[in-house]
Every structure is written in C-alpha cells, then in structure tokens.
Amino acid sequence: MSANTDRYENAVARYFEAWNAGDPEALAKAVTAAWAVDGGYTDPLADVRGHEQIAAVIAAAHAQFPGFAFRLTGRVDGHHDTARFSWELVSEADRSAPVAGSDVITLDAQDRITSVFGFLDRVPAGA
C-alpha cells in the first residue's frame, strides 16, 4: 500500500469517525480532526461551510436516523488531492441499509478535508 493510498484511507476514516460520533463533544472533535477550518460539505440536501455547520448537518442525520451508522462500502480510490468512496447508512438493529451514496473529497496539505461532494444513490421514500 502506498503512502498516497494511506493518505486517502486515513482521511476517509476520519470522515466516518465524524459521521459516527455519538455525542456533541465527540462530533465537534471529530469534525475538527477531519475538516479544514473553512472546509465544506455539499450534497443534494445540504451546502455548508465550516466546522459548526458541518457538525449541524451530521447531527441532523443522526436525528433523522437514530440507531444507524455510516460504513464504507468498497475501497477508497484517490489521486492528487482527491478521493472517492461509497458508503451505506446501516441500522444497528437489523443491519438494513436504506440509504447509500458516493462521496468525492478534496484534501489540503495537512490531509484535512476542504470539500465534500456527496451523491445519494439510494434513499427511502419520504426521507
């Protein structure tokens, strides 16, 4: 495994730590570790910048899907300062995964996320 591959995988691991943080303090710490100060997050439902707004989007997802966790599906692929990966939102109770998507992230020189462009591949009706 190359150093560059480690770079992308480590950044994505920090990303999932933020998305799976269990309480507001852990969430704030994980977002700070994963994103650059002026980093952004954009998907069909949100377009935000900065740690506080990113944490608010993640907290809203937790409120909408309590008892669910995000997990990587497949492998992380990257080049230069960009990586892409796919994920599922999995129920801790029955292991169902009603939501799935693919994200593209860009990284700064410290390997913190400067932008996320998220795509929803599977969403339940009414969500």
mmCIF file with all atom_site columns, C-alpha atoms in Angstrom:
data_model
loop_
_atom_site.group_PDB
_atom_site.id
_atom_site.type_symbol
_atom_site.label_atom_id
_atom_site.label_alt_id
_atom_site.label_comp_id
_atom_site.label_asym_id
_atom_site.label_entity_id
_atom_site.label_seq_id
_atom_site.pdbx_PDB_ins_code
_atom_site.Cartn_x
_atom_site.Cartn_y
_atom_site.Cartn_z
_atom_site.occupancy
_atom_site.B_iso_or_equiv
_atom_site.pdbx_formal_charge
_atom_site.auth_seq_id
_atom_site.auth_comp_id
_atom_site.auth_asym_id
_atom_site.auth_atom_id
_atom_site.pdbx_PDB_model_num
ATOM 1   C CA . MET A 1 1   ? 0.000   0.000  0.000  1.00 0.00 ? 1   MET A CA 1
ATOM 2   C CA . SER A 1 2   ? 1.459   3.349  -0.984 1.00 0.00 ? 2   SER A CA 1
ATOM 3   C CA . ALA A 1 3   ? 1.736   6.396  1.234  1.00 0.00 ? 3   ALA A CA 1
ATOM 4   C CA . ASN A 1 4   ? -0.798  8.125  -1.016 1.00 0.00 ? 4   ASN A CA 1
ATOM 5   C CA . THR A 1 5   ? -3.286  5.292  -0.551 1.00 0.00 ? 5   THR A CA 1
ATOM 6   C CA . ASP A 1 6   ? -2.799  5.595  3.224  1.00 0.00 ? 6   ASP A CA 1
ATOM 7   C CA . ARG A 1 7   ? -3.437  9.324  2.906  1.00 0.00 ? 7   ARG A CA 1
ATOM 8   C CA . TYR A 1 8   ? -6.834  8.815  1.309  1.00 0.00 ? 8   TYR A CA 1
ATOM 9   C CA . GLU A 1 9   ? -7.851  5.925  3.554  1.00 0.00 ? 9   GLU A CA 1
ATOM 10  C CA . ASN A 1 10  ? -6.863  7.854  6.690  1.00 0.00 ? 10  ASN A CA 1
ATOM 11  C CA . ALA A 1 11  ? -8.834  10.914 5.572  1.00 0.00 ? 11  ALA A CA 1
ATOM 12  C CA . VAL A 1 12  ? -11.896 8.774  4.859  1.00 0.00 ? 12  VAL A CA 1
ATOM 13  C CA . ALA A 1 13  ? -11.526 7.019  8.234  1.00 0.00 ? 13  ALA A CA 1
ATOM 14  C CA . ARG A 1 14  ? -11.596 10.440 9.974  1.00 0.00 ? 14  ARG A CA 1
ATOM 15  C CA . TYR A 1 15  ? -14.622 11.362 7.857  1.00 0.00 ? 15  TYR A CA 1
ATOM 16  C CA . PHE A 1 16  ? -16.504 8.292  9.103  1.00 0.00 ? 16  PHE A CA 1
ATOM 17  C CA . GLU A 1 17  ? -15.412 8.981  12.682 1.00 0.00 ? 17  GLU A CA 1
ATOM 18  C CA . ALA A 1 18  ? -17.188 12.321 12.383 1.00 0.00 ? 18  ALA A CA 1
ATOM 19  C CA . TRP A 1 19  ? -20.313 10.847 10.802 1.00 0.00 ? 19  TRP A CA 1
ATOM 20  C CA . ASN A 1 20  ? -20.489 8.160  13.503 1.00 0.00 ? 20  ASN A CA 1
ATOM 21  C CA . ALA A 1 21  ? -19.639 10.324 16.531 1.00 0.00 ? 21  ALA A CA 1
ATOM 22  C CA . GLY A 1 22  ? -22.090 9.612  19.319 1.00 0.00 ? 22  GLY A CA 1
ATOM 23  C CA . ASP A 1 23  ? -22.360 12.877 21.231 1.00 0.00 ? 23  ASP A CA 1
ATOM 24  C CA . PRO A 1 24  ? -21.946 16.608 20.504 1.00 0.00 ? 24  PRO A CA 1
ATOM 25  C CA . GLU A 1 25  ? -18.470 16.854 22.060 1.00 0.00 ? 25  GLU A CA 1
ATOM 26  C CA . ALA A 1 26  ? -17.153 13.830 20.165 1.00 0.00 ? 26  ALA A CA 1
ATOM 27  C CA . LEU A 1 27  ? -18.771 15.142 16.985 1.00 0.00 ? 27  LEU A CA 1
ATOM 28  C CA . ALA A 1 28  ? -17.139 18.566 17.306 1.00 0.00 ? 28  ALA A CA 1
ATOM 29  C CA . LYS A 1 29  ? -13.737 16.970 17.955 1.00 0.00 ? 29  LYS A CA 1
ATOM 30  C CA . ALA A 1 30  ? -14.089 14.560 15.018 1.00 0.00 ? 30  ALA A CA 1
ATOM 31  C CA . VAL A 1 31  ? -15.208 17.289 12.596 1.00 0.00 ? 31  VAL A CA 1
ATOM 32  C CA . THR A 1 32  ? -12.217 19.410 13.639 1.00 0.00 ? 32  THR A CA 1
ATOM 33  C CA . ALA A 1 33  ? -9.892  16.452 13.028 1.00 0.00 ? 33  ALA A CA 1
ATOM 34  C CA . ALA A 1 34  ? -11.370 15.620 9.636  1.00 0.00 ? 34  ALA A CA 1
ATOM 35  C CA . TRP A 1 35  ? -12.115 19.013 8.026  1.00 0.00 ? 35  TRP A CA 1
ATOM 36  C CA . ALA A 1 36  ? -10.073 22.124 7.379  1.00 0.00 ? 36  ALA A CA 1
ATOM 37  C CA . VAL A 1 37  ? -11.431 25.181 9.224  1.00 0.00 ? 37  VAL A CA 1
ATOM 38  C CA . ASP A 1 38  ? -13.105 26.522 6.089  1.00 0.00 ? 38  ASP A CA 1
ATOM 39  C CA . GLY A 1 39  ? -13.966 23.079 4.711  1.00 0.00 ? 39  GLY A CA 1
ATOM 40  C CA . GLY A 1 40  ? -17.284 22.429 3.067  1.00 0.00 ? 40  GLY A CA 1
ATOM 41  C CA . TYR A 1 41  ? -19.905 19.749 2.653  1.00 0.00 ? 41  TYR A CA 1
ATOM 42  C CA . THR A 1 42  ? -22.328 19.631 -0.284 1.00 0.00 ? 42  THR A CA 1
ATOM 43  C CA . ASP A 1 43  ? -24.916 17.006 -1.151 1.00 0.00 ? 43  ASP A CA 1
ATOM 44  C CA . PRO A 1 44  ? -28.446 17.205 -2.591 1.00 0.00 ? 44  PRO A CA 1
ATOM 45  C CA . LEU A 1 45  ? -29.799 18.192 0.852  1.00 0.00 ? 45  LEU A CA 1
ATOM 46  C CA . ALA A 1 46  ? -27.081 20.495 2.220  1.00 0.00 ? 46  ALA A CA 1
ATOM 47  C CA . ASP A 1 47  ? -24.455 23.026 1.211  1.00 0.00 ? 47  ASP A CA 1
ATOM 48  C CA . VAL A 1 48  ? -22.489 24.209 4.245  1.00 0.00 ? 48  VAL A CA 1
ATOM 49  C CA . ARG A 1 49  ? -19.063 25.506 5.246  1.00 0.00 ? 49  ARG A CA 1
ATOM 50  C CA . GLY A 1 50  ? -17.149 25.471 8.493  1.00 0.00 ? 50  GLY A CA 1
ATOM 51  C CA . HIS A 1 51  ? -16.999 23.090 11.421 1.00 0.00 ? 51  HIS A CA 1
ATOM 52  C CA . GLU A 1 52  ? -20.197 24.223 13.142 1.00 0.00 ? 52  GLU A CA 1
ATOM 53  C CA . GLN A 1 53  ? -22.370 23.928 10.053 1.00 0.00 ? 53  GLN A CA 1
ATOM 54  C CA . ILE A 1 54  ? -20.877 20.553 9.111  1.00 0.00 ? 54  ILE A CA 1
ATOM 55  C CA . ALA A 1 55  ? -21.492 19.258 12.646 1.00 0.00 ? 55  ALA A CA 1
ATOM 56  C CA . ALA A 1 56  ? -25.091 20.500 12.425 1.00 0.00 ? 56  ALA A CA 1
ATOM 57  C CA . VAL A 1 57  ? -25.671 18.547 9.182  1.00 0.00 ? 57  VAL A CA 1
ATOM 58  C CA . ILE A 1 58  ? -24.260 15.399 10.780 1.00 0.00 ? 58  ILE A CA 1
ATOM 59  C CA . ALA A 1 59  ? -26.354 15.888 13.936 1.00 0.00 ? 59  ALA A CA 1
ATOM 60  C CA . ALA A 1 60  ? -29.467 16.286 11.765 1.00 0.00 ? 60  ALA A CA 1
ATOM 61  C CA . ALA A 1 61  ? -28.707 12.972 10.025 1.00 0.00 ? 61  ALA A CA 1
ATOM 62  C CA . HIS A 1 62  ? -28.395 11.294 13.434 1.00 0.00 ? 62  HIS A CA 1
ATOM 63  C CA . ALA A 1 63  ? -31.745 12.772 14.479 1.00 0.00 ? 63  ALA A CA 1
ATOM 64  C CA . GLN A 1 64  ? -33.405 11.541 11.281 1.00 0.00 ? 64  GLN A CA 1
ATOM 65  C CA . PHE A 1 65  ? -31.840 8.066  11.503 1.00 0.00 ? 65  PHE A CA 1
ATOM 66  C CA . PRO A 1 66  ? -31.311 7.170  15.185 1.00 0.00 ? 66  PRO A CA 1
ATOM 67  C CA . GLY A 1 67  ? -29.597 3.831  15.702 1.00 0.00 ? 67  GLY A CA 1
ATOM 68  C CA . PHE A 1 68  ? -27.832 3.930  12.336 1.00 0.00 ? 68  PHE A CA 1
ATOM 69  C CA . ALA A 1 69  ? -24.130 4.125  11.486 1.00 0.00 ? 69  ALA A CA 1
ATOM 70  C CA . PHE A 1 70  ? -22.276 5.024  8.315  1.00 0.00 ? 70  PHE A CA 1
ATOM 71  C CA . ARG A 1 71  ? -19.924 2.427  6.856  1.00 0.00 ? 71  ARG A CA 1
ATOM 72  C CA . LEU A 1 72  ? -17.584 2.311  3.899  1.00 0.00 ? 72  LEU A CA 1
ATOM 73  C CA . THR A 1 73  ? -18.549 0.012  1.045  1.00 0.00 ? 73  THR A CA 1
ATOM 74  C CA . GLY A 1 74  ? -15.814 -0.994 -1.323 1.00 0.00 ? 74  GLY A CA 1
ATOM 75  C CA . ARG A 1 75  ? -12.463 0.683  -1.432 1.00 0.00 ? 75  ARG A CA 1
ATOM 76  C CA . VAL A 1 76  ? -11.205 4.236  -1.330 1.00 0.00 ? 76  VAL A CA 1
ATOM 77  C CA . ASP A 1 77  ? -9.812  5.456  -4.647 1.00 0.00 ? 77  ASP A CA 1
ATOM 78  C CA . GLY A 1 78  ? -7.712  8.587  -4.944 1.00 0.00 ? 78  GLY A CA 1
ATOM 79  C CA . HIS A 1 79  ? -5.231  10.663 -6.862 1.00 0.00 ? 79  HIS A CA 1
ATOM 80  C CA . HIS A 1 80  ? -3.597  14.027 -6.283 1.00 0.00 ? 80  HIS A CA 1
ATOM 81  C CA . ASP A 1 81  ? -5.660  15.745 -3.550 1.00 0.00 ? 81  ASP A CA 1
ATOM 82  C CA . THR A 1 82  ? -8.924  13.961 -4.386 1.00 0.00 ? 82  THR A CA 1
ATOM 83  C CA . ALA A 1 83  ? -10.522 10.719 -3.221 1.00 0.00 ? 83  ALA A CA 1
ATOM 84  C CA . ARG A 1 84  ? -13.819 8.981  -3.864 1.00 0.00 ? 84  ARG A CA 1
ATOM 85  C CA . PHE A 1 85  ? -15.639 6.257  -1.972 1.00 0.00 ? 85  PHE A CA 1
ATOM 86  C CA . SER A 1 86  ? -19.069 4.753  -1.413 1.00 0.00 ? 86  SER A CA 1
ATOM 87  C CA . TRP A 1 87  ? -20.952 4.244  1.819  1.00 0.00 ? 87  TRP A CA 1
ATOM 88  C CA . GLU A 1 88  ? -24.142 2.912  3.370  1.00 0.00 ? 88  GLU A CA 1
ATOM 89  C CA . LEU A 1 89  ? -26.196 4.020  6.357  1.00 0.00 ? 89  LEU A CA 1
ATOM 90  C CA . VAL A 1 90  ? -26.733 0.802  8.303  1.00 0.00 ? 90  VAL A CA 1
ATOM 91  C CA . SER A 1 91  ? -29.262 0.004  11.040 1.00 0.00 ? 91  SER A CA 1
ATOM 92  C CA . GLU A 1 92  ? -27.532 -1.262 14.155 1.00 0.00 ? 92  GLU A CA 1
ATOM 93  C CA . ALA A 1 93  ? -30.707 -3.256 14.969 1.00 0.00 ? 93  ALA A CA 1
ATOM 94  C CA . ASP A 1 94  ? -31.349 -5.235 11.793 1.00 0.00 ? 94  ASP A CA 1
ATOM 95  C CA . ARG A 1 95  ? -28.328 -4.385 9.551  1.00 0.00 ? 95  ARG A CA 1
ATOM 96  C CA . SER A 1 96  ? -30.586 -2.973 6.824  1.00 0.00 ? 96  SER A CA 1
ATOM 97  C CA . ALA A 1 97  ? -29.098 -0.139 4.775  1.00 0.00 ? 97  ALA A CA 1
ATOM 98  C CA . PRO A 1 98  ? -31.875 2.099  3.470  1.00 0.00 ? 98  PRO A CA 1
ATOM 99  C CA . VAL A 1 99  ? -29.529 4.924  2.428  1.00 0.00 ? 99  VAL A CA 1
ATOM 100 C CA . ALA A 1 100 ? -26.388 4.676  0.311  1.00 0.00 ? 100 ALA A CA 1
ATOM 101 C CA . GLY A 1 101 ? -24.214 7.121  -1.534 1.00 0.00 ? 101 GLY A CA 1
ATOM 102 C CA . SER A 1 102 ? -20.895 8.057  -3.037 1.00 0.00 ? 102 SER A CA 1
ATOM 103 C CA . ASP A 1 103 ? -18.697 10.968 -1.989 1.00 0.00 ? 103 ASP A CA 1
ATOM 104 C CA . VAL A 1 104 ? -15.766 12.805 -3.516 1.00 0.00 ? 104 VAL A CA 1
ATOM 105 C CA . ILE A 1 105 ? -13.464 14.672 -1.132 1.00 0.00 ? 105 ILE A CA 1
ATOM 106 C CA . THR A 1 106 ? -10.567 17.035 -1.642 1.00 0.00 ? 106 THR A CA 1
ATOM 107 C CA . LEU A 1 107 ? -7.723  17.352 0.846  1.00 0.00 ? 107 LEU A CA 1
ATOM 108 C CA . ASP A 1 108 ? -5.378  20.131 1.896  1.00 0.00 ? 108 ASP A CA 1
ATOM 109 C CA . ALA A 1 109 ? -1.639  19.787 2.574  1.00 0.00 ? 109 ALA A CA 1
ATOM 110 C CA . GLN A 1 110 ? -2.416  18.554 6.124  1.00 0.00 ? 110 GLN A CA 1
ATOM 111 C CA . ASP A 1 111 ? -4.751  15.881 4.692  1.00 0.00 ? 111 ASP A CA 1
ATOM 112 C CA . ARG A 1 112 ? -7.832  17.579 6.115  1.00 0.00 ? 112 ARG A CA 1
ATOM 113 C CA . ILE A 1 113 ? -10.967 17.776 4.005  1.00 0.00 ? 113 ILE A CA 1
ATOM 114 C CA . THR A 1 114 ? -11.501 21.019 2.117  1.00 0.00 ? 114 THR A CA 1
ATOM 115 C CA . SER A 1 115 ? -14.633 19.875 0.292  1.00 0.00 ? 115 SER A CA 1
ATOM 116 C CA . VAL A 1 116 ? -17.068 17.003 0.092  1.00 0.00 ? 116 VAL A CA 1
ATOM 117 C CA . PHE A 1 117 ? -19.373 16.463 -2.848 1.00 0.00 ? 117 PHE A CA 1
ATOM 118 C CA . GLY A 1 118 ? -21.908 13.817 -1.877 1.00 0.00 ? 118 GLY A CA 1
ATOM 119 C CA . PHE A 1 119 ? -24.291 11.881 -4.092 1.00 0.00 ? 119 PHE A CA 1
ATOM 120 C CA . LEU A 1 120 ? -27.256 9.895  -2.793 1.00 0.00 ? 120 LEU A CA 1
ATOM 121 C CA . ASP A 1 121 ? -27.546 6.589  -4.636 1.00 0.00 ? 121 ASP A CA 1
ATOM 122 C CA . ARG A 1 122 ? -30.341 5.061  -2.530 1.00 0.00 ? 122 ARG A CA 1
ATOM 123 C CA . VAL A 1 123 ? -32.859 6.939  -0.363 1.00 0.00 ? 123 VAL A CA 1
ATOM 124 C CA . PRO A 1 124 ? -36.071 5.588  1.174  1.00 0.00 ? 124 PRO A CA 1
ATOM 125 C CA . ALA A 1 125 ? -39.351 7.121  0.048  1.00 0.00 ? 125 ALA A CA 1
ATOM 126 C CA . GLY A 1 126 ? -40.326 10.092 2.192  1.00 0.00 ? 126 GLY A CA 1
ATOM 127 C CA . ALA A 1 127 ? -36.833 10.696 3.551  1.00 0.00 ? 127 ALA A CA 1
#
